[in-house]
Coordinates of C-alpha atoms and ligand atoms in Angstrom, one line a residue:
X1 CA 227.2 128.1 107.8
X2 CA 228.3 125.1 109.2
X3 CA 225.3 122.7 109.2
X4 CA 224.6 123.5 105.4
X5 CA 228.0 122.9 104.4
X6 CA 227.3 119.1 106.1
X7 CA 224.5 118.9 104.3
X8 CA 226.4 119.3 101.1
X9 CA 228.2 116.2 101.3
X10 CA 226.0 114.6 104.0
X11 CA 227.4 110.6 103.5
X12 CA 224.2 108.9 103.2
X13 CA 223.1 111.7 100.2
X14 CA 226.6 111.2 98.6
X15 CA 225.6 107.8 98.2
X16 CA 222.3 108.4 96.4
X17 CA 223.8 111.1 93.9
X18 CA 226.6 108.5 93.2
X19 CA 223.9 105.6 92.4
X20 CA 221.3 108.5 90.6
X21 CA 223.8 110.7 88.6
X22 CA 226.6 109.1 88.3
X23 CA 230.8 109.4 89.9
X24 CA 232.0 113.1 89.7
X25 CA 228.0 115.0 90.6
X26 CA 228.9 118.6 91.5
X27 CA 226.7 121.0 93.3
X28 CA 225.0 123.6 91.1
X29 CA 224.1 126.6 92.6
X30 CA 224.0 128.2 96.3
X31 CA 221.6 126.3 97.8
X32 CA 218.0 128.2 98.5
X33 CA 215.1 128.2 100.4
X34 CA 211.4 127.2 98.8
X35 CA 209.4 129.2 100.3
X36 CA 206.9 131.8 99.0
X37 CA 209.1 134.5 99.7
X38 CA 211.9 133.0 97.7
X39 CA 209.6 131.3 95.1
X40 CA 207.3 132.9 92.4
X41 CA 204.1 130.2 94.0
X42 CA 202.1 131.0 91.1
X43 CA 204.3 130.8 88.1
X44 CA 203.5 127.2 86.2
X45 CA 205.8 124.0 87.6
X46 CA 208.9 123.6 85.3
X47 CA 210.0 120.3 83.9
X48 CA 209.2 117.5 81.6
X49 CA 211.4 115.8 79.1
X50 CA 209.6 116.8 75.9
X51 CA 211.5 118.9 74.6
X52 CA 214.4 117.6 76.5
X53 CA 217.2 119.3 77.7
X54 CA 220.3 116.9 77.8
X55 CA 221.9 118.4 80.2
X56 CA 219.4 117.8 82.7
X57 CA 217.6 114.8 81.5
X58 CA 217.0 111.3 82.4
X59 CA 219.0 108.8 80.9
X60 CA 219.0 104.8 81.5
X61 CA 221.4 102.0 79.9
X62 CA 222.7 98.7 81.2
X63 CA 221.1 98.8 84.5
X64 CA 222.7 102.4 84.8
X65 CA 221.5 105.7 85.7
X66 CA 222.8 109.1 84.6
X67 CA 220.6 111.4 85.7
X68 CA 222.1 114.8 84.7
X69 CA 220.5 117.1 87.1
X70 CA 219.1 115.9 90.8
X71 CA 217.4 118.5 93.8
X72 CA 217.6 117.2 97.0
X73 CA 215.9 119.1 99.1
X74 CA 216.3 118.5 103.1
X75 CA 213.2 119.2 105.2
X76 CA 213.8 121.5 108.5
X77 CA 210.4 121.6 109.9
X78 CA 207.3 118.8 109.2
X79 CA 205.4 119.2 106.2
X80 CA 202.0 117.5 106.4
X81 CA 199.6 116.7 103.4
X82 CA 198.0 119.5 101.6
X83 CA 200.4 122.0 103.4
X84 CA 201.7 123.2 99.8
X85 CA 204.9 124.2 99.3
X86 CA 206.9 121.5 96.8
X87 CA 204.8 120.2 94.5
X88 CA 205.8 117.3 91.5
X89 CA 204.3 115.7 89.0
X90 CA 205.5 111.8 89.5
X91 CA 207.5 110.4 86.2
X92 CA 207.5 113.1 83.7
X93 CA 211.4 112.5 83.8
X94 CA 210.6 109.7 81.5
X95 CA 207.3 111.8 79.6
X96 CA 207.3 112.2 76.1
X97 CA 204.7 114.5 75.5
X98 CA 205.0 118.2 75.8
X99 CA 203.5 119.7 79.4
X100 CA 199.5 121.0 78.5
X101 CA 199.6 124.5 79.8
X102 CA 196.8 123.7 82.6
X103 CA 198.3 121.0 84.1
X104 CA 201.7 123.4 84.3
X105 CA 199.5 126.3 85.3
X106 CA 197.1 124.1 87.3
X107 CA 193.8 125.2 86.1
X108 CA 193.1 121.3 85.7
X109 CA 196.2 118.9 86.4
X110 CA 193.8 115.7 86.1
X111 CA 194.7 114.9 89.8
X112 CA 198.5 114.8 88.8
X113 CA 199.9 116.9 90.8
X114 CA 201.5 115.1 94.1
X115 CA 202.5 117.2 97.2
X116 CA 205.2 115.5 99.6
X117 CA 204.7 115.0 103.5
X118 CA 208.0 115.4 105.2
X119 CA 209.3 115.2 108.6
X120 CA 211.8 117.7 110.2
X121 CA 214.8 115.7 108.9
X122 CA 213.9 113.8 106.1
X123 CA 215.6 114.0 102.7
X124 CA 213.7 114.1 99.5
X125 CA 215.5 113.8 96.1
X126 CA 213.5 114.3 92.8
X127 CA 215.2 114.7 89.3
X128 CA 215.8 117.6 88.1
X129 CA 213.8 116.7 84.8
X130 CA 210.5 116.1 86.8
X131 CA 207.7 118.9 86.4
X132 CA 207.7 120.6 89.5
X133 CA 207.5 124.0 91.6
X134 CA 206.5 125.7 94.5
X135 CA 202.6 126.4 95.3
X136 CA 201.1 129.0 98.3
X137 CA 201.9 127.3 101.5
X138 CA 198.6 126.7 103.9
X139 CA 200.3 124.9 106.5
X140 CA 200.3 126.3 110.3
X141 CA 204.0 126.0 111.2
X142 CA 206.8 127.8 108.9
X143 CA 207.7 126.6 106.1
X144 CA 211.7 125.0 105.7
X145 CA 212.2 123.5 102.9
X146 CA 216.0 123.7 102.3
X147 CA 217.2 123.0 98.2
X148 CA 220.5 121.7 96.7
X149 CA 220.9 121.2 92.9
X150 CA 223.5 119.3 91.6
X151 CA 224.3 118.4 88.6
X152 CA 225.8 115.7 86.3
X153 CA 229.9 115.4 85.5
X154 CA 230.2 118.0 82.7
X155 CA 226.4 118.9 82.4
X156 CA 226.1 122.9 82.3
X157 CA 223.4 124.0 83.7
X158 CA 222.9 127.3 85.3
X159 CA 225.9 130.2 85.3
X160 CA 226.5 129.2 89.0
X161 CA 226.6 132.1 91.5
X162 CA 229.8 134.0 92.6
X163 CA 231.7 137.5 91.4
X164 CA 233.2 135.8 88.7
X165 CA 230.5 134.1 86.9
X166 CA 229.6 138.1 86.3
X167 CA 232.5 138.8 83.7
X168 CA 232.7 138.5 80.0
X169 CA 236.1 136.3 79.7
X170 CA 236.0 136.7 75.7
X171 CA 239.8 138.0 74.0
X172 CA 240.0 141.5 72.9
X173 CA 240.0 140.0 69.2
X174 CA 236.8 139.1 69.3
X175 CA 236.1 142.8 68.8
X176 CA 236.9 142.1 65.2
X177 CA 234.7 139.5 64.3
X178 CA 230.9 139.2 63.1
X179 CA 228.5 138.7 66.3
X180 CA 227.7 135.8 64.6
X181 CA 231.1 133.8 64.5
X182 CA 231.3 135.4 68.8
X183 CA 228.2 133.7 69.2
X184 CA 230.2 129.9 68.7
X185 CA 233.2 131.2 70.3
X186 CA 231.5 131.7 73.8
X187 CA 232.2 130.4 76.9
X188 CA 229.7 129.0 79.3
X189 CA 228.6 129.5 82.8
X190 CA 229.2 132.7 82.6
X191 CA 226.4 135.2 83.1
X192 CA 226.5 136.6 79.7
X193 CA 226.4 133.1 78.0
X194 CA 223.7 131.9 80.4
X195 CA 221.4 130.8 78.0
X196 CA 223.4 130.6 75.4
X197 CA 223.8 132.6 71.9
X198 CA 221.4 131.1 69.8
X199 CA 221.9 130.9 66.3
X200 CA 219.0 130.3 63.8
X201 CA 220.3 128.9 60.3
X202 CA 218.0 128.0 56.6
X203 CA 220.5 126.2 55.2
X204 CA 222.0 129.3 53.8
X205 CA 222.3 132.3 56.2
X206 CA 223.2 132.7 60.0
X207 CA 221.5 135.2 62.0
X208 CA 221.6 135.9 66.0
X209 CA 218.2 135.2 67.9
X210 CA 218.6 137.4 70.9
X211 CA 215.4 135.8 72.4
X212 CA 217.7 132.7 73.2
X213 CA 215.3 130.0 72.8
X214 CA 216.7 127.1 72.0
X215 CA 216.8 126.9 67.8
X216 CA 216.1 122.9 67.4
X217 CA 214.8 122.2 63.8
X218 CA 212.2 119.2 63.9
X219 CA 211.7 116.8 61.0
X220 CA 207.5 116.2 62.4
X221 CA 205.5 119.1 63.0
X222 CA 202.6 118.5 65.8
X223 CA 199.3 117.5 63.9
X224 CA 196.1 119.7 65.0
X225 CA 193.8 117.5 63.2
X226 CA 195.1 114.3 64.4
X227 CA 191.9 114.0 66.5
X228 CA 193.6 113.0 69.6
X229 CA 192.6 115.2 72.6
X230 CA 196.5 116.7 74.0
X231 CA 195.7 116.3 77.1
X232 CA 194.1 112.7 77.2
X233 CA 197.3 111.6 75.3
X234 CA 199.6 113.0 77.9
X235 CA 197.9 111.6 80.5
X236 CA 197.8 108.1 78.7
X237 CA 201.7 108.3 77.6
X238 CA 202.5 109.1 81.2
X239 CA 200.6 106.8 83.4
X240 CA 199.7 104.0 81.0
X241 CA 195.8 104.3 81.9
X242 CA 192.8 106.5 81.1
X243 CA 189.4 107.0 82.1
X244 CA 187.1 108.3 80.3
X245 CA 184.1 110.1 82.2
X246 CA 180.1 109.2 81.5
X247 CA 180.2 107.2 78.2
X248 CA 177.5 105.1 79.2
X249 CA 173.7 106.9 79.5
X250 CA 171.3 106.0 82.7
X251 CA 169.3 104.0 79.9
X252 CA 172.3 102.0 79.0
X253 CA 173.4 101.4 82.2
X254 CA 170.3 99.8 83.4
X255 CA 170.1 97.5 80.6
X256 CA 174.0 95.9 81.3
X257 CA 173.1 95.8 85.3
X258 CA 169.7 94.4 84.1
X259 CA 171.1 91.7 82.0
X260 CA 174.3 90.4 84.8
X261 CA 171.3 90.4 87.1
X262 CA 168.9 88.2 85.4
X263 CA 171.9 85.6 84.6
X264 CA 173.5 86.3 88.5
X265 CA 173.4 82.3 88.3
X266 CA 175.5 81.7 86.0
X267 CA 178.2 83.8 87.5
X268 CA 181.7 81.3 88.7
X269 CA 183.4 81.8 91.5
X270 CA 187.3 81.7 90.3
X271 CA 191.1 80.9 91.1
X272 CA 193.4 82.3 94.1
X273 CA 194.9 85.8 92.3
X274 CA 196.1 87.3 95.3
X275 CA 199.1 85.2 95.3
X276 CA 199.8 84.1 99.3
X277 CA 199.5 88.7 100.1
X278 CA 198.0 89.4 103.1
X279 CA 197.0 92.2 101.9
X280 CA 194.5 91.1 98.9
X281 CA 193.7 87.8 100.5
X282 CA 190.0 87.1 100.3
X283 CA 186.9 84.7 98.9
X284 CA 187.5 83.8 95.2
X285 CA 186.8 85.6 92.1
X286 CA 182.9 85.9 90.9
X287 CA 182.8 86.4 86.8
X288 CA 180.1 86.1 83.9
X289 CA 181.4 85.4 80.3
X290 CA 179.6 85.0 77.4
X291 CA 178.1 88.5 77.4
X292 CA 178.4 89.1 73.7
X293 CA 176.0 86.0 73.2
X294 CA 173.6 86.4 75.9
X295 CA 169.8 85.9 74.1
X296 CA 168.4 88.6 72.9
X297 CA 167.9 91.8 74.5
X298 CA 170.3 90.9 76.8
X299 CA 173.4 90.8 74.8
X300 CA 172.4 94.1 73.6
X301 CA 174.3 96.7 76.2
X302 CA 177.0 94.6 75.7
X303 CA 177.7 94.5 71.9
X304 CA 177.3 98.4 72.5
X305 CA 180.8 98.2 73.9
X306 CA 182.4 96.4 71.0
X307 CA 183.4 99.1 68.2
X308 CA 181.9 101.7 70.6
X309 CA 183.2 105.2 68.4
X310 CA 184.3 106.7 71.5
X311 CA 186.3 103.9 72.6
X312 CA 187.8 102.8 69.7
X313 CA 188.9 106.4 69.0
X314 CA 191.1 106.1 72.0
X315 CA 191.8 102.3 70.6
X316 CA 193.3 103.7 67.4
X317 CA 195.6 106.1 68.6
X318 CA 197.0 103.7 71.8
X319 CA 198.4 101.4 69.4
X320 CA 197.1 101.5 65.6
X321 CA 193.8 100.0 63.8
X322 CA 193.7 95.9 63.3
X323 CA 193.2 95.4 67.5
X324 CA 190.8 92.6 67.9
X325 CA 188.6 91.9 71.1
X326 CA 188.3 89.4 73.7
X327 CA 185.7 88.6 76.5
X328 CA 183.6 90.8 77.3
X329 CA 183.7 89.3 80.9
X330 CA 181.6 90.6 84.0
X331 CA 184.0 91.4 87.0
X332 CA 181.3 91.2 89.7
X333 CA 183.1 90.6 93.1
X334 CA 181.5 90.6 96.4
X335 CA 182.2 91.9 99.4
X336 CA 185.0 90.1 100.2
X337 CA 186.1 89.0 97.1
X338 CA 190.4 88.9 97.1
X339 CA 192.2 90.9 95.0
X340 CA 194.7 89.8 92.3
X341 CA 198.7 90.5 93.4
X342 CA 199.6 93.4 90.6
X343 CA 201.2 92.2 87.5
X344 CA 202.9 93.2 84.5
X345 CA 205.8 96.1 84.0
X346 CA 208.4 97.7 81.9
X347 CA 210.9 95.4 83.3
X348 CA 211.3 92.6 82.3
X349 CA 210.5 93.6 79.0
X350 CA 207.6 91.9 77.0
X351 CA 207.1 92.5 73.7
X352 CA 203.9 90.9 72.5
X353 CA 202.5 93.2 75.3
X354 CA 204.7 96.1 75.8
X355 CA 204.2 99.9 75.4
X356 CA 206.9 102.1 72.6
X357 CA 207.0 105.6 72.4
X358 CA 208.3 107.0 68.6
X359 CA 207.3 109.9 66.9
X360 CA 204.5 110.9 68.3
X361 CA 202.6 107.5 68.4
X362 CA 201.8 105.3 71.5
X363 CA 202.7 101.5 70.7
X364 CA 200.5 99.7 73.2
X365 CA 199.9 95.7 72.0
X366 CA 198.0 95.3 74.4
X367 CA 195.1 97.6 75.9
X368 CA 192.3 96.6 78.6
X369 CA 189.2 98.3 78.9
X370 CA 187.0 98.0 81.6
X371 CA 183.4 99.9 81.7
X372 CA 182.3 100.5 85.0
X373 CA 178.9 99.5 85.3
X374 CA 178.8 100.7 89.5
X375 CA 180.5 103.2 91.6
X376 CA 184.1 102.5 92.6
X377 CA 184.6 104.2 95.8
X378 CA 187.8 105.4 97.3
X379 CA 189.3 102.7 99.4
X380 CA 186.8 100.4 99.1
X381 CA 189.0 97.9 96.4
X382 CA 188.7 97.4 92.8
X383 CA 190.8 98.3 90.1
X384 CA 194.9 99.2 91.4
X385 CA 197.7 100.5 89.3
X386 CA 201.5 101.5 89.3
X387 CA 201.3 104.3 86.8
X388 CA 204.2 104.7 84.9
X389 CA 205.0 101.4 85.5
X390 CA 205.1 101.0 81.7
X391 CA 208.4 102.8 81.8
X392 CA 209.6 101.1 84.6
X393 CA 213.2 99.6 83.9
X394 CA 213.4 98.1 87.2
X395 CA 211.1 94.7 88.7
X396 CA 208.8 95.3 91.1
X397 CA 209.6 94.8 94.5
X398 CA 207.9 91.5 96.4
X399 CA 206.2 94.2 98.6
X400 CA 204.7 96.3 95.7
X401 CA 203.2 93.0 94.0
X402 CA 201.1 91.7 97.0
X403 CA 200.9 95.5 98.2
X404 CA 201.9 94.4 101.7
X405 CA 204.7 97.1 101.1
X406 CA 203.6 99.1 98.2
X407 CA 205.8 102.0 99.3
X408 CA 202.7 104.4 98.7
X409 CA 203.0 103.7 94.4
X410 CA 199.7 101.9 94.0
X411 CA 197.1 103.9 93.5
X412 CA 193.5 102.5 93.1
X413 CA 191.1 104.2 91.4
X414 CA 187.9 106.0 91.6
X415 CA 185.4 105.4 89.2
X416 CA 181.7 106.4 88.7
X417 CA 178.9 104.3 87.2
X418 CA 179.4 105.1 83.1
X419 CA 182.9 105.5 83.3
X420 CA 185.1 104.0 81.1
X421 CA 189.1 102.7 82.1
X422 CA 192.1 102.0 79.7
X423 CA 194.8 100.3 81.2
X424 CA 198.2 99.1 79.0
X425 CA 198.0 96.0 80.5
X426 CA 201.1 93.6 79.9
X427 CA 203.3 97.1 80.2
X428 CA 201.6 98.6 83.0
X429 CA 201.5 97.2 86.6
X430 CA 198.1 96.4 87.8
X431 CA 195.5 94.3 89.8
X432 CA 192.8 94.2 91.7
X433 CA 192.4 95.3 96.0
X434 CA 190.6 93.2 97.7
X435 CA 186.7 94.4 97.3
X436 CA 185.3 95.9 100.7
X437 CA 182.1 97.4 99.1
X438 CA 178.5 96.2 100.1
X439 CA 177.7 96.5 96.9
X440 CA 179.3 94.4 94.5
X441 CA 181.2 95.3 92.0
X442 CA 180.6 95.1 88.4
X443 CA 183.1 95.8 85.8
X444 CA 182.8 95.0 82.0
X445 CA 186.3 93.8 80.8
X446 CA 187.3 93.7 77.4
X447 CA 190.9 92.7 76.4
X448 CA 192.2 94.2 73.0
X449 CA 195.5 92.6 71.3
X450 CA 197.2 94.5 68.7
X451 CA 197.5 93.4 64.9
X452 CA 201.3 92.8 66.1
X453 CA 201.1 89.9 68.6
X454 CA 199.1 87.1 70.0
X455 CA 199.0 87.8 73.3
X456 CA 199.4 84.4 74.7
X457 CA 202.1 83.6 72.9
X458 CA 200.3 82.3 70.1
X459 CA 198.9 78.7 71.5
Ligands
FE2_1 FE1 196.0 91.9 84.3

């Protein structure tokens, strides 16, 4: 028992709880193996901060985390990529939106779903609050995944293990009292109080619900006709992009390539983006403007894109009606081409730009959208992003910005010809990789500013 009792207070992990959760962390529960023999693989991942559950949640003030409930889980033998096992999905400690059932379940988690490679050795530490679980494991070796839970200074979470966790500590007098008014007399971490007694009120009668979900009366209901696809909305409020697939019809599409072809000359070569990285560096930027008043019928497939129903749908509910439009300008980079150093982030905090959460509404001033006139292929540059970036609360690292060192956070996305991407930009870090296709690239981008803000400042 010796090694896992190290591992309890092993000095460099007493150092991360103390920065994550906060002086006084205490160990949970006995820790466990993840395994399939110890795990129920095919039950949904757990997690999510809508609704939240204090005592496990995220919270962030001053420059200060208290993260009330933190796994670390310590890896015995390798775990290599698609082995299975642990499974997260990345900043749903901050998410807002109530888990869809099929990213839980994983009948369709929109790609969300990340799976950890470890080394024999390594620690991994994931908040408590983060959807997460344990899938079939395919890997060829065993699998050793070793769990400790701990949990915030005076956050209760589970009864604990032990003999005495098993008794009912309650005074004989309780006896002669209504099960209701023994329902706020208990005592927890105890087995019989583990959930709690839940008590469901009116306003004029109490009454024991022996389910013992947690009775939390809302002043919103959730809206069914709101119009907003759940899914597409959780996806949006926890990355800070969206793409939408096939918008644009073969017909269409042929018309916009058409027309950026036929005016290829006037296309400029632009600045240095990519900001001294090694990483991005490149030839300079190739871009058409002036799309919306090309001469007729070539400024056609473009005006399309303005007011488009399906886009300004997703328009609306990002951040409100009243957004006005800017560009449309041609991204059309060559092989080559540099990228642009990412940009934009929680932190520091912009307004004019930013993103809000309240109520159920997304508050973005400032959306992007970009309609993919070509394939973007895996790895071969284009569009990059830091989701959740929007939420971020602390800078990005020098490393992450050029993406010499982007510590495995930017992703950079695949897109096919039609395809239509949303991007909070001024909230959400992005840019551009360095463009390594053939095949040029040719992106439509439109910038929307709110009714809120200029943009710019206001010049
Ligand atoms: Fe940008």
């Amino acid at each position: 028992r010796d090694p896992f009792r190290d591992l309890l207070v092993h000095p460099q992990l007493v150092w991360f709880l103390n920065q994550i959760i906060g002086y006084g962390f205490r160990l949970d529960r006995q820790p466990e193996l993840l395994c399939d023999a110890t795990y129920d693989v095919a039950a949904p991942l757990v997690g999510g901060n809508e609704p939240r559950i204090p005592a496990r949640a995220y919270y962030f003030q001053n420059s200060r985390r208290y993260c009330q409930a933190v796994r670390a889980i310590w890896a015995l033998a390798d775990v290599e990529e698609g082995d299975g096992g642990f499974v997260l999905v990345p900043c749903t400690h901050k998410g807002n939106v109530e888990t869809p059932d099929d990213i839980a379940t994983g009948e369709d988690d929109m790609g969300l779903t990340f799976q950890p490679a470890m080394k024999a050795g390594d620690l991994f530490l994931v908040a408590g609050t983060v959807l997460q679980g344990v899938r079939p494991w395919q890997g060829a070796g065993s699998q050793r995944l070793l769990s400790y839970e701990y949990a915030g200074r005076a956050a209760i979470q589970s009864a604990g293990t032990g003999p005495k966790v098993q008794e009912d500590p309650s005074p004989e007098w309780h006896a002669q009292i209504t099960p209701e008014q023994r329902a706020s007399l208990y005592r927890p971490e105890y087995e019989y109080s583990s959930p709690p007694p839940v008590l469901v009120t009116d306003g004029e009668s109490v009454k024991i619900d022996e389910s013992g979900e947690v009775f939390h009366p809302s002043f919103y209901n959730r809206d069914p006709n709101s119009g907003i696809d759940e899914k597409e909305f959780y996806f949006w409020e926890l990355n800070g992009y969206l793409v939408l697939r096939g918008v644009m019809d073969e017909t269409w599409l042929e018309k916009a390539n058409e027309a950026i072809d036929k005016f290829e000359d006037k296309i400029v070569v632009g600045e240095e983006l990519s900001r001294g990285s090694e990483t991005l560096a490149g030839t300079g930027r190739p871009t058409l403007g002036g799309l919306l008043t090309l001469p007729d019928p070539y400024c056609e497939p473009f005006r399309q894109m303005v007011s488009h129903p399906v886009v300004q749908h997703r328009i609306s509910w990002m951040g409100g009606s009243g957004a006005r439009v800017s560009g449309p300008t041609a991204f059309c980079s060559v092989e080559g081409t540099w990228g642009h150093s990412l940009h934009d982030s929680g932190e520091p905090m912009y307004p004019p730009m930013g993103y809000q959460f309240q109520n159920g509404r997304s508050y973005s001033e400032a959306v992007t959208v970009t309609w993919q006139l070509r394939d973007v292929e895996p790895d071969m540059g284009g569009f990059a992003c830091v989701p959740g970036a929007h939420k971020a609360k602390y800078e990005m690292p020098p490393g992450v910005r050029s993406c010499d060192d982007h510590m495995g956070l930017v992703k950079q996305l695949v897109m096919k010809a039609g395809d239509v991407l949303f991007f909070a930009d001024g909230a959400m870090t992005h840019g551009t990789t360095a463009w390594k296709n053939s095949i040029p690239r040719r992106g439509i981008l439109i910038k929307y500013s709110s009714r809120s803000f200029h943009r710019s400042g206001g010049e």
